[in-house]
């Protein structure tokens, strides 16, 4: 909890300091703007908010977004979107609606907009919060199912804040007893569909479900070849291990599977799902796994994961993150001189090198929500050409959170021409998050380079689908599961809400 509070505090502070309006970087002027919006604040309280010594209410974060002219939800979702419900601070007292009729009228209006398709993300959040806040509400099972299915399908087509708001909404449904069954079924349907590729985060939601069927699905996906599905299963199982949700038979299965991943892996990149698991295993199971590994390099990687919680040598992690943080901070707008930002360096280091999937992704999301976002793309693209495949993939994975139109051409070239398959797949997934339609020329080049099967085909199909490529209906899907992808995507394209204002 302390870590979340301090990271939220950092995000608020740097967003104010690096405001494009020099007046707002001054505390006295910023306080005036907050007070004009009904926020009770003085210099001491602002300081305590921005240093993490005092928790910050959601209404205050929303006021920061308004004063700084940020996208609604940029700071709120950036700080909390990937945090498990069990790790979130308890909700404030807030405003409790006593008018049941008014609540139902609002629900009717929300359902009309949401079920019509492609409602803005904030309406999904409002609907999910109303449904899960009021325990006296009743919905038919079919309505829960329809709502959860639509939400999961839209999540698979979304980018930016549209994605994060739908993720938060689905997480609320997963955590609520009345909607959990429908939400879990919807997640299972979307992550097992061969047409969908970007399913890491939906799978992560299953960590909040203490259910044997969910555990079995995750354990089966952990046995898959390296993919977003295996990474999501690894991440979710880590959460379950932390909560003690696996019985002894399941613990044996996850230990055995992690051991097999390590034995079959030919690189650190292929080992990372197992290293993520290893760090959270009970000590007896850690010892059993270690005894099963004879390869010297793999044992060294396990030791490094245990002692440093990183996947690279500490000196490499320190030097790379320090250089990048210095470059990014020097190029980020600020009206005043600022000291070196240790949190910026820490987040870059975690995004690249932390052994835990959750910490890497949460760090990348915080960076994406921060004012440093605009200066991260160039150094990340530079690292994509690194001879170290692990470093190149880490750079492209982080680009998934920060890529914009300026990076489109570079990501396309990397996705089409890099000689390393994992780097190409990661570059294409980053490209898919760039808001805007795929041009006919881009679509043609992607189609020519698309293989008949495998992760590169699904990543390419994801780019074409989310970019609403006009050639999709004409793609021959062949036989079997792979044939579903062109039909699933159709010509619908992305549901896009950019992380930052243009």
Tab-separated table of C-alpha atoms in Angstrom:
chain	number	residue	atom	x	y	z
A	1	UNK	CA	0.000	0.000	0.000
A	2	UNK	CA	2.813	2.394	0.900
A	3	UNK	CA	4.424	1.767	-2.478
A	4	UNK	CA	1.186	2.559	-4.309
A	5	UNK	CA	0.664	5.734	-2.286
A	6	UNK	CA	4.196	6.971	-2.949
A	7	UNK	CA	4.001	6.186	-6.656
A	8	UNK	CA	0.685	8.016	-6.938
A	9	UNK	CA	2.260	10.936	-5.074
A	10	UNK	CA	5.180	10.954	-7.511
A	11	UNK	CA	2.810	10.931	-10.495
A	12	UNK	CA	0.878	13.903	-9.121
A	13	UNK	CA	4.035	15.848	-8.315
A	14	UNK	CA	5.806	15.405	-11.654
A	15	UNK	CA	2.587	16.112	-13.542
A	16	UNK	CA	2.336	19.480	-11.813
A	17	UNK	CA	6.050	20.358	-12.010
A	18	UNK	CA	6.269	19.527	-15.725
A	19	UNK	CA	3.029	21.263	-16.641
A	20	UNK	CA	3.161	23.125	-19.939
A	21	UNK	CA	1.697	26.108	-18.039
A	22	UNK	CA	4.584	27.554	-15.981
A	23	UNK	CA	2.169	29.139	-13.503
A	24	UNK	CA	0.795	25.739	-12.501
A	25	UNK	CA	4.260	24.503	-11.552
A	26	UNK	CA	4.140	27.063	-8.731
A	27	UNK	CA	2.436	25.676	-5.657
A	28	UNK	CA	0.571	28.870	-4.766
A	29	UNK	CA	-1.040	29.189	-8.198
A	30	UNK	CA	-1.834	25.470	-8.394
A	31	UNK	CA	-3.434	25.555	-4.934
A	32	UNK	CA	-5.657	28.429	-6.070
A	33	UNK	CA	-6.831	26.378	-9.042
A	34	UNK	CA	-7.611	23.367	-6.845
A	35	UNK	CA	-9.496	25.535	-4.365
A	36	UNK	CA	-11.528	27.021	-7.212
A	37	UNK	CA	-12.727	23.461	-7.890
A	38	UNK	CA	-13.826	22.906	-4.304
A	39	UNK	CA	-10.734	21.035	-3.082
A	40	UNK	CA	-9.740	21.820	0.519
A	41	UNK	CA	-5.972	22.285	0.305
A	42	UNK	CA	-3.106	24.418	1.558
A	43	UNK	CA	0.654	24.305	0.987
A	44	UNK	CA	1.243	21.737	3.731
A	45	UNK	CA	-1.458	19.390	2.497
A	46	UNK	CA	-0.281	19.658	-1.115
A	47	UNK	CA	3.244	18.795	0.001
A	48	UNK	CA	2.017	15.787	1.957
A	49	UNK	CA	-0.025	14.580	-1.039
A	50	UNK	CA	2.946	14.860	-3.386
A	51	UNK	CA	5.374	13.132	-1.011
A	52	UNK	CA	3.097	10.223	-0.121
A	53	UNK	CA	2.681	11.183	3.518
A	54	UNK	CA	-1.060	11.618	3.087
A	55	UNK	CA	-3.439	9.482	1.002
A	56	UNK	CA	-5.055	11.245	-1.944
A	57	UNK	CA	-8.780	10.980	-2.610
A	58	UNK	CA	-9.988	10.181	-6.117
A	59	UNK	CA	-11.718	13.573	-6.248
A	60	UNK	CA	-8.343	15.262	-5.737
A	61	UNK	CA	-6.710	13.222	-8.510
A	62	UNK	CA	-9.581	14.146	-10.825
A	63	UNK	CA	-9.053	17.809	-9.930
A	64	UNK	CA	-5.350	17.492	-10.829
A	65	UNK	CA	-6.404	16.150	-14.244
A	66	UNK	CA	-8.784	19.063	-14.783
A	67	UNK	CA	-6.364	21.797	-13.700
A	68	UNK	CA	-3.470	20.345	-15.716
A	69	UNK	CA	-5.725	19.766	-18.754
A	70	UNK	CA	-4.940	16.057	-18.823
A	71	UNK	CA	-7.135	13.339	-20.302
A	72	UNK	CA	-9.863	12.345	-17.810
A	73	UNK	CA	-8.649	9.244	-15.997
A	74	UNK	CA	-5.006	9.601	-17.104
A	75	UNK	CA	-3.630	9.870	-13.562
A	76	UNK	CA	-6.253	7.740	-11.820
A	77	UNK	CA	-6.045	4.790	-14.186
A	78	UNK	CA	-2.317	5.235	-14.713
A	79	UNK	CA	-1.664	4.769	-11.020
A	80	UNK	CA	-4.123	1.992	-10.248
A	81	UNK	CA	-5.307	0.134	-13.360
A	82	UNK	CA	-3.028	-2.897	-12.929
A	83	UNK	CA	-3.173	-3.051	-9.116
A	84	UNK	CA	-5.142	-6.082	-7.799
A	85	UNK	CA	-8.361	-5.270	-5.974
A	86	UNK	CA	-6.955	-6.828	-2.794
A	87	UNK	CA	-4.042	-4.348	-2.866
A	88	UNK	CA	-6.167	-1.265	-3.449
A	89	UNK	CA	-6.830	1.216	-0.613
A	90	UNK	CA	-10.317	0.933	0.869
A	91	UNK	CA	-12.836	3.189	-0.859
A	92	UNK	CA	-13.641	6.488	0.791
A	93	UNK	CA	-17.037	7.228	2.225
A	94	UNK	CA	-17.920	9.197	-0.885
A	95	UNK	CA	-21.519	9.904	-1.839
A	96	UNK	CA	-24.057	7.206	-1.166
A	97	UNK	CA	-27.222	7.473	-3.210
A	98	UNK	CA	-30.333	7.202	-1.058
A	99	UNK	CA	-32.765	7.656	-3.929
A	100	UNK	CA	-33.235	4.116	-5.252
A	101	UNK	CA	-35.434	5.384	-8.078
A	102	UNK	CA	-32.698	7.758	-9.251
A	103	UNK	CA	-30.135	4.951	-9.150
A	104	UNK	CA	-32.333	2.722	-11.321
A	105	UNK	CA	-33.027	5.547	-13.752
A	106	UNK	CA	-29.289	6.125	-14.134
A	107	UNK	CA	-28.714	2.394	-14.596
A	108	UNK	CA	-31.344	2.302	-17.329
A	109	UNK	CA	-29.618	5.155	-19.168
A	110	UNK	CA	-26.196	3.531	-18.807
A	111	UNK	CA	-27.394	0.136	-20.025
A	112	UNK	CA	-28.978	1.724	-23.094
A	113	UNK	CA	-25.693	3.391	-24.023
A	114	UNK	CA	-23.364	0.529	-23.098
A	115	UNK	CA	-25.324	-2.321	-24.678
A	116	UNK	CA	-25.638	-0.320	-27.892
A	117	UNK	CA	-21.877	-0.815	-28.239
A	118	UNK	CA	-18.765	1.275	-27.848
A	119	UNK	CA	-19.762	3.545	-25.009
A	120	UNK	CA	-16.948	5.781	-23.725
A	121	UNK	CA	-14.799	4.126	-21.080
A	122	UNK	CA	-15.982	6.372	-18.250
A	123	UNK	CA	-19.560	5.126	-18.766
A	124	UNK	CA	-18.385	1.524	-18.411
A	125	UNK	CA	-16.677	2.432	-15.136
A	126	UNK	CA	-19.773	4.251	-13.877
A	127	UNK	CA	-21.968	1.274	-14.737
A	128	UNK	CA	-19.628	-1.240	-13.102
A	129	UNK	CA	-19.321	0.897	-9.967
A	130	UNK	CA	-23.093	1.299	-9.645
A	131	UNK	CA	-23.720	-2.404	-10.165
A	132	UNK	CA	-21.093	-3.507	-7.649
A	133	UNK	CA	-21.661	-0.759	-5.059
A	134	UNK	CA	-25.353	-1.451	-4.473
A	135	UNK	CA	-25.854	-4.956	-3.128
A	136	UNK	CA	-29.655	-4.665	-3.234
A	137	UNK	CA	-29.661	-4.493	-7.033
A	138	UNK	CA	-30.769	-7.585	-8.932
A	139	UNK	CA	-29.981	-8.487	-12.532
A	140	UNK	CA	-31.038	-11.552	-14.457
A	141	UNK	CA	-28.165	-14.001	-15.068
A	142	UNK	CA	-28.592	-13.380	-18.795
A	143	UNK	CA	-28.064	-9.638	-18.255
A	144	UNK	CA	-24.896	-10.225	-16.247
A	145	UNK	CA	-23.653	-12.510	-19.013
A	146	UNK	CA	-24.519	-10.056	-21.808
A	147	UNK	CA	-22.803	-7.200	-19.970
A	148	UNK	CA	-19.660	-9.160	-19.124
A	149	UNK	CA	-19.369	-10.681	-22.611
A	150	UNK	CA	-19.628	-7.294	-24.324
A	151	UNK	CA	-17.151	-5.750	-21.913
A	152	UNK	CA	-14.581	-8.529	-22.479
A	153	UNK	CA	-15.007	-8.328	-26.268
A	154	UNK	CA	-14.552	-4.551	-26.261
A	155	UNK	CA	-11.483	-4.889	-24.045
A	156	UNK	CA	-9.852	-7.007	-26.743
A	157	UNK	CA	-10.350	-4.210	-29.302
A	158	UNK	CA	-9.427	-1.216	-27.137
A	159	UNK	CA	-6.374	0.999	-26.802
A	160	UNK	CA	-5.227	3.692	-24.377
A	161	UNK	CA	-7.696	4.874	-21.749
A	162	UNK	CA	-10.487	2.942	-23.471
A	163	UNK	CA	-8.550	-0.231	-22.661
A	164	UNK	CA	-7.707	0.736	-19.087
A	165	UNK	CA	-11.252	1.837	-18.249
A	166	UNK	CA	-12.703	-1.423	-19.575
A	167	UNK	CA	-10.060	-3.386	-17.695
A	168	UNK	CA	-11.001	-1.605	-14.469
A	169	UNK	CA	-14.711	-2.242	-15.150
A	170	UNK	CA	-14.153	-5.943	-15.770
A	171	UNK	CA	-12.034	-6.149	-12.619
A	172	UNK	CA	-14.940	-4.702	-10.619
A	173	UNK	CA	-17.277	-7.355	-12.051
A	174	UNK	CA	-14.785	-10.131	-11.278
A	175	UNK	CA	-14.490	-8.966	-7.664
A	176	UNK	CA	-18.267	-8.772	-7.088
A	177	UNK	CA	-20.023	-11.990	-5.969
A	178	UNK	CA	-23.134	-11.481	-8.108
A	179	UNK	CA	-21.261	-10.808	-11.366
A	180	UNK	CA	-18.170	-12.976	-10.834
A	181	UNK	CA	-19.424	-16.087	-12.605
A	182	UNK	CA	-20.439	-14.188	-15.751
A	183	UNK	CA	-17.201	-12.177	-15.755
A	184	UNK	CA	-14.991	-15.247	-15.380
A	185	UNK	CA	-16.820	-17.016	-18.217
A	186	UNK	CA	-16.385	-13.951	-20.418
A	187	UNK	CA	-12.668	-13.838	-19.654
A	188	UNK	CA	-12.329	-17.537	-20.385
A	189	UNK	CA	-14.074	-17.092	-23.724
A	190	UNK	CA	-11.897	-14.181	-24.833
A	191	UNK	CA	-8.530	-15.613	-23.763
A	192	UNK	CA	-9.124	-19.017	-25.333
A	193	UNK	CA	-10.288	-17.539	-28.648
A	194	UNK	CA	-7.514	-18.093	-31.237
A	195	UNK	CA	-8.439	-14.774	-32.858
A	196	UNK	CA	-7.376	-12.729	-29.842
A	197	UNK	CA	-3.754	-12.011	-29.003
A	198	UNK	CA	-3.400	-9.300	-26.353
A	199	UNK	CA	-4.871	-11.294	-23.442
A	200	UNK	CA	-2.235	-10.936	-20.718
A	201	UNK	CA	-4.233	-8.492	-18.621
A	202	UNK	CA	-7.636	-10.249	-18.868
A	203	UNK	CA	-5.947	-13.409	-17.622
A	204	UNK	CA	-4.421	-11.471	-14.729
A	205	UNK	CA	-7.944	-10.815	-13.419
A	206	UNK	CA	-8.284	-14.522	-12.645
A	207	UNK	CA	-5.835	-14.081	-9.775
A	208	UNK	CA	-8.749	-12.545	-7.871
A	209	UNK	CA	-10.914	-15.647	-8.293
A	210	UNK	CA	-10.408	-18.455	-5.767
A	211	UNK	CA	-11.874	-21.189	-7.929
A	212	UNK	CA	-10.534	-24.624	-8.996
A	213	UNK	CA	-11.677	-24.152	-12.617
A	214	UNK	CA	-9.848	-20.830	-12.893
A	215	UNK	CA	-6.754	-22.441	-11.380
A	216	UNK	CA	-6.941	-25.315	-13.848
A	217	UNK	CA	-7.235	-22.954	-16.837
A	218	UNK	CA	-4.206	-20.972	-15.675
A	219	UNK	CA	-2.147	-24.099	-15.052
A	220	UNK	CA	-2.975	-25.419	-18.530
A	221	UNK	CA	-2.038	-22.103	-20.165
A	222	UNK	CA	1.238	-22.053	-18.218
A	223	UNK	CA	2.167	-25.228	-20.086
A	224	UNK	CA	1.739	-23.414	-23.411
A	225	UNK	CA	4.623	-22.234	-25.584
A	226	UNK	CA	5.917	-18.679	-24.898
A	227	UNK	CA	3.045	-16.282	-25.583
A	228	UNK	CA	0.879	-13.564	-24.077
A	229	UNK	CA	-1.329	-16.357	-22.719
A	230	UNK	CA	1.535	-18.015	-20.866
A	231	UNK	CA	2.726	-14.662	-19.523
A	232	UNK	CA	-0.777	-13.827	-18.276
A	233	UNK	CA	-1.120	-17.237	-16.644
A	234	UNK	CA	2.259	-16.805	-14.949
A	235	UNK	CA	1.270	-13.366	-13.654
A	236	UNK	CA	-2.110	-14.561	-12.353
A	237	UNK	CA	-0.639	-17.658	-10.698
A	238	UNK	CA	1.905	-15.448	-8.947
A	239	UNK	CA	-0.988	-13.529	-7.410
A	240	UNK	CA	-2.625	-16.771	-6.345
A	241	UNK	CA	0.609	-17.958	-4.762
A	242	UNK	CA	0.824	-14.722	-2.791
A	243	UNK	CA	-2.753	-15.229	-1.559
A	244	UNK	CA	-2.256	-18.914	-0.756
A	245	UNK	CA	-5.040	-19.943	-3.161
A	246	UNK	CA	-3.339	-23.073	-4.550
A	247	UNK	CA	-3.711	-26.443	-2.847
A	248	UNK	CA	-0.863	-28.936	-2.605
A	249	UNK	CA	-1.729	-30.707	-5.858
A	250	UNK	CA	-1.870	-27.356	-7.690
A	251	UNK	CA	1.416	-26.296	-6.082
A	252	UNK	CA	3.025	-29.476	-7.379
A	253	UNK	CA	1.639	-28.792	-10.865
A	254	UNK	CA	2.892	-25.202	-10.981
A	255	UNK	CA	6.317	-26.218	-9.658
A	256	UNK	CA	6.634	-29.030	-12.198
A	257	UNK	CA	5.523	-26.789	-15.062
A	258	UNK	CA	7.936	-24.012	-14.061
A	259	UNK	CA	10.739	-26.577	-13.924
A	260	UNK	CA	9.919	-27.794	-17.422
A	261	UNK	CA	9.867	-24.233	-18.766
A	262	UNK	CA	13.342	-23.646	-17.359
A	263	UNK	CA	14.665	-26.914	-18.770
A	264	UNK	CA	13.298	-26.201	-22.236
A	265	UNK	CA	14.261	-22.525	-22.368
A	266	UNK	CA	17.170	-21.493	-24.551
A	267	UNK	CA	17.322	-17.892	-23.347
A	268	UNK	CA	16.457	-15.642	-20.398
A	269	UNK	CA	13.507	-14.347	-22.398
A	270	UNK	CA	11.978	-17.825	-22.577
A	271	UNK	CA	12.684	-18.400	-18.863
A	272	UNK	CA	11.016	-15.302	-17.522
A	273	UNK	CA	7.543	-16.803	-16.967
A	274	UNK	CA	9.094	-19.499	-14.774
A	275	UNK	CA	11.341	-17.052	-12.899
A	276	UNK	CA	8.253	-14.960	-12.138
A	277	UNK	CA	6.628	-18.071	-10.627
A	278	UNK	CA	9.760	-19.200	-8.780
A	279	UNK	CA	9.989	-15.997	-6.765
A	280	UNK	CA	6.575	-16.632	-5.135
A	281	UNK	CA	6.774	-20.397	-4.554
A	282	UNK	CA	6.888	-21.649	-0.955
A	283	UNK	CA	10.463	-22.296	0.171
A	284	UNK	CA	10.106	-26.086	0.001
A	285	UNK	CA	8.923	-25.901	-3.595
A	286	UNK	CA	11.670	-23.427	-4.476
A	287	UNK	CA	14.221	-25.896	-3.114
A	288	UNK	CA	12.616	-28.745	-5.063
A	289	UNK	CA	12.740	-26.737	-8.286
A	290	UNK	CA	16.352	-25.722	-7.740
A	291	UNK	CA	17.378	-29.362	-7.142
A	292	UNK	CA	15.790	-30.277	-10.478
A	293	UNK	CA	17.921	-27.801	-12.427
A	294	UNK	CA	21.457	-28.841	-13.333
A	295	UNK	CA	22.261	-26.147	-15.904
A	296	UNK	CA	24.705	-23.623	-14.429
A	297	UNK	CA	23.308	-20.576	-16.221
A	298	UNK	CA	19.747	-21.382	-15.225
A	299	UNK	CA	20.728	-21.856	-11.588
A	300	UNK	CA	22.524	-18.496	-11.709
A	301	UNK	CA	19.372	-16.867	-13.092
A	302	UNK	CA	17.328	-18.378	-10.244
A	303	UNK	CA	19.819	-17.070	-7.693
A	304	UNK	CA	19.734	-13.596	-9.250
A	305	UNK	CA	15.929	-13.613	-9.227
A	306	UNK	CA	15.959	-14.531	-5.532
A	307	UNK	CA	18.552	-11.988	-4.430
A	308	UNK	CA	18.021	-9.067	-6.834
A	309	UNK	CA	14.482	-9.656	-8.201
A	310	UNK	CA	15.944	-8.803	-11.609
A	311	UNK	CA	16.672	-10.629	-14.850
A	312	UNK	CA	19.940	-8.906	-15.614
A	313	UNK	CA	23.153	-8.141	-13.732
A	314	UNK	CA	22.556	-5.288	-11.221
A	315	UNK	CA	25.262	-3.088	-12.751
A	316	UNK	CA	23.721	-3.447	-16.202
A	317	UNK	CA	20.270	-2.626	-14.846
A	318	UNK	CA	21.602	0.405	-12.964
A	319	UNK	CA	23.622	1.874	-15.828
A	320	UNK	CA	20.963	1.371	-18.505
A	321	UNK	CA	18.158	2.876	-16.397
A	322	UNK	CA	20.345	5.766	-15.184
A	323	UNK	CA	21.365	6.764	-18.718
A	324	UNK	CA	17.829	6.563	-20.037
A	325	UNK	CA	16.366	8.476	-17.061
A	326	UNK	CA	18.911	11.266	-17.521
A	327	UNK	CA	18.126	11.543	-21.240
A	328	UNK	CA	14.369	11.516	-20.712
A	329	UNK	CA	14.425	14.045	-17.879
A	330	UNK	CA	16.692	16.454	-19.772
A	331	UNK	CA	14.296	16.453	-22.738
A	332	UNK	CA	11.075	16.825	-20.743
A	333	UNK	CA	9.562	20.289	-20.565
A	334	UNK	CA	9.806	22.113	-17.245
A	335	UNK	CA	9.698	25.841	-16.454
A	336	UNK	CA	12.052	25.411	-13.495
A	337	UNK	CA	15.288	23.572	-12.746
A	338	UNK	CA	14.646	20.188	-11.139
A	339	UNK	CA	16.822	17.659	-9.362
A	340	UNK	CA	17.455	14.200	-10.854
A	341	UNK	CA	14.326	12.070	-10.471
A	342	UNK	CA	15.162	8.799	-8.681
A	343	UNK	CA	11.630	7.456	-9.156
A	344	UNK	CA	11.925	7.896	-12.914
A	345	UNK	CA	15.108	5.815	-12.911
A	346	UNK	CA	13.489	3.223	-10.653
A	347	UNK	CA	10.437	2.844	-12.879
A	348	UNK	CA	12.558	2.504	-16.029
A	349	UNK	CA	14.684	-0.102	-14.265
A	350	UNK	CA	11.604	-2.052	-13.180
A	351	UNK	CA	9.981	-1.844	-16.623
A	352	UNK	CA	13.087	-3.354	-18.194
A	353	UNK	CA	14.560	-5.696	-15.618
A	354	UNK	CA	12.204	-6.653	-12.772
A	355	UNK	CA	11.602	-10.381	-12.613
A	356	UNK	CA	7.898	-9.968	-11.749
A	357	UNK	CA	5.488	-9.401	-14.627
A	358	UNK	CA	3.259	-7.209	-12.442
A	359	UNK	CA	6.045	-4.827	-11.448
A	360	UNK	CA	7.287	-4.445	-15.039
A	361	UNK	CA	3.860	-3.632	-16.425
A	362	UNK	CA	2.821	-1.357	-13.542
A	363	UNK	CA	6.068	0.606	-13.924
A	364	UNK	CA	5.500	0.997	-17.670
A	365	UNK	CA	1.939	2.191	-17.110
A	366	UNK	CA	3.047	4.807	-14.580
A	367	UNK	CA	5.633	6.064	-17.065
A	368	UNK	CA	2.936	6.248	-19.743
A	369	UNK	CA	0.688	8.334	-17.497
A	370	UNK	CA	3.528	10.701	-16.542
A	371	UNK	CA	4.794	13.813	-18.373
A	372	UNK	CA	7.926	11.821	-19.269
A	373	UNK	CA	5.909	9.758	-21.730
A	374	UNK	CA	6.665	11.948	-24.735
A	375	UNK	CA	10.436	11.586	-24.359
A	376	UNK	CA	10.541	7.829	-23.744
A	377	UNK	CA	9.872	6.707	-27.309
A	378	UNK	CA	13.235	7.648	-28.892
A	379	UNK	CA	15.482	5.867	-26.346
A	380	UNK	CA	13.167	2.847	-26.302
A	381	UNK	CA	13.335	2.558	-30.079
A	382	UNK	CA	17.108	2.817	-29.848
A	383	UNK	CA	17.192	-0.092	-27.382
A	384	UNK	CA	14.992	-2.127	-29.726
A	385	UNK	CA	18.073	-2.572	-31.891
A	386	UNK	CA	20.100	-3.906	-28.957
A	387	UNK	CA	21.973	-7.115	-29.658
A	388	UNK	CA	20.597	-8.458	-26.368
A	389	UNK	CA	17.211	-9.919	-27.351
A	390	UNK	CA	15.892	-9.595	-23.798
A	391	UNK	CA	16.680	-5.861	-23.789
A	392	UNK	CA	15.120	-5.367	-27.224
A	393	UNK	CA	11.884	-7.104	-26.245
A	394	UNK	CA	11.732	-5.174	-22.960
A	395	UNK	CA	12.020	-1.919	-24.906
A	396	UNK	CA	9.259	-2.921	-27.325
A	397	UNK	CA	6.997	-4.117	-24.503
A	398	UNK	CA	7.369	-0.754	-22.772
A	399	UNK	CA	6.629	0.923	-26.111
A	400	UNK	CA	3.219	-0.767	-25.995
A	401	UNK	CA	2.325	1.779	-23.326
A	402	UNK	CA	3.920	4.927	-24.768
A	403	UNK	CA	3.845	4.568	-28.568
A	404	UNK	CA	2.163	7.288	-30.597
A	405	UNK	CA	1.891	8.369	-34.233
A	406	UNK	CA	5.488	9.637	-34.292
A	407	UNK	CA	6.736	6.078	-33.711
A	408	UNK	CA	4.502	4.390	-36.265
A	409	UNK	CA	7.016	4.030	-39.096
A	410	UNK	CA	9.839	2.817	-36.834
A	411	UNK	CA	7.640	0.204	-35.174
A	412	UNK	CA	6.391	-1.033	-38.529
A	413	UNK	CA	9.949	-1.445	-39.834
A	414	UNK	CA	11.031	-3.246	-36.676
A	415	UNK	CA	7.976	-5.496	-36.860
A	416	UNK	CA	8.644	-6.371	-40.495
A	417	UNK	CA	12.424	-6.638	-40.668
A	418	UNK	CA	14.016	-7.550	-37.337
A	419	UNK	CA	15.658	-10.982	-37.580
A	420	UNK	CA	14.414	-11.967	-34.098
A	421	UNK	CA	10.865	-13.294	-33.953
A	422	UNK	CA	10.108	-12.161	-30.356
A	423	UNK	CA	11.237	-8.623	-31.172
A	424	UNK	CA	9.046	-8.511	-34.284
A	425	UNK	CA	6.019	-9.730	-32.333
A	426	UNK	CA	6.613	-7.168	-29.549
A	427	UNK	CA	7.069	-4.350	-32.087
A	428	UNK	CA	3.788	-5.240	-33.815
A	429	UNK	CA	1.931	-5.312	-30.509
A	430	UNK	CA	3.316	-1.836	-29.767
A	431	UNK	CA	2.283	-0.690	-33.251
A	432	UNK	CA	-1.266	-1.890	-32.624
A	433	UNK	CA	-1.587	0.601	-29.762
A	434	UNK	CA	-0.881	3.600	-32.006
A	435	UNK	CA	-4.259	5.246	-32.461
A	436	UNK	CA	-5.329	5.509	-36.094
A	437	UNK	CA	-6.267	3.316	-39.029
A	438	UNK	CA	-3.754	1.150	-40.849
A	439	UNK	CA	-3.089	2.667	-44.279
A	440	UNK	CA	-3.479	0.544	-47.443
A	441	UNK	CA	0.306	0.554	-47.935
A	442	UNK	CA	0.954	-0.537	-44.344
A	443	UNK	CA	-1.718	-3.212	-44.588
A	444	UNK	CA	-0.253	-4.561	-47.826
A	445	UNK	CA	3.246	-4.797	-46.360
A	446	UNK	CA	1.953	-6.508	-43.224
A	447	UNK	CA	-0.118	-8.956	-45.259
A	448	UNK	CA	2.862	-9.911	-47.438
A	449	UNK	CA	5.022	-10.615	-44.366
A	450	UNK	CA	2.345	-12.509	-42.425
A	451	UNK	CA	3.070	-16.225	-42.010
A	452	UNK	CA	0.361	-18.887	-42.116
A	453	UNK	CA	0.457	-19.564	-38.380
A	454	UNK	CA	2.267	-18.854	-35.131
A	455	UNK	CA	2.642	-15.782	-32.874
A	456	UNK	CA	3.778	-13.533	-35.710
A	457	UNK	CA	0.557	-14.236	-37.617
A	458	UNK	CA	-1.651	-13.477	-34.610
A	459	UNK	CA	0.298	-10.289	-33.835
A	460	UNK	CA	-0.011	-9.159	-37.461
A	461	UNK	CA	-3.717	-9.954	-37.449
A	462	UNK	CA	-4.055	-7.911	-34.255
A	463	UNK	CA	-2.485	-4.870	-35.959
A	464	UNK	CA	-4.697	-5.285	-39.040
A	465	UNK	CA	-7.808	-5.846	-36.962
A	466	UNK	CA	-7.338	-3.012	-34.517
A	467	UNK	CA	-6.363	-0.738	-37.425
A	468	UNK	CA	-9.567	-1.653	-39.335
A	469	UNK	CA	-7.631	-2.793	-42.389
A	470	UNK	CA	-9.926	-3.009	-45.402
A	471	UNK	CA	-8.206	-6.155	-46.661
A	472	UNK	CA	-9.210	-8.211	-43.601
A	473	UNK	CA	-12.380	-9.737	-45.071
A	474	UNK	CA	-10.357	-11.042	-48.024
A	475	UNK	CA	-7.714	-12.828	-45.951
A	476	UNK	CA	-7.913	-16.584	-46.262
A	477	UNK	CA	-7.857	-17.886	-42.725
A	478	UNK	CA	-7.279	-21.434	-43.824
A	479	UNK	CA	-8.610	-24.321	-41.816
A	480	UNK	CA	-9.033	-24.782	-38.074
A	481	UNK	CA	-8.865	-22.179	-35.280
A	482	UNK	CA	-6.695	-19.731	-37.236
A	483	UNK	CA	-9.576	-19.243	-39.696
A	484	UNK	CA	-11.596	-17.433	-37.026
A	485	UNK	CA	-9.326	-14.394	-36.796
A	486	UNK	CA	-10.376	-12.501	-39.954
A	487	UNK	CA	-14.037	-13.139	-39.198
A	488	UNK	CA	-13.654	-12.112	-35.528
A	489	UNK	CA	-11.992	-8.826	-36.373
A	490	UNK	CA	-14.109	-8.047	-39.400
A	491	UNK	CA	-13.714	-4.346	-40.111
A	492	UNK	CA	-14.522	-2.995	-36.667
A	493	UNK	CA	-11.161	-1.543	-35.701
A	494	UNK	CA	-10.029	-0.114	-32.407
A	495	UNK	CA	-12.049	1.495	-29.639
A	496	UNK	CA	-9.547	4.263	-28.949
A	497	UNK	CA	-9.221	6.888	-26.234
A	498	UNK	CA	-5.663	8.293	-26.175
A	499	UNK	CA	-3.755	8.271	-22.884
A	500	UNK	CA	-2.885	11.962	-23.319
A	501	UNK	CA	-4.581	14.930	-24.920
A	502	UNK	CA	-3.360	15.804	-28.414
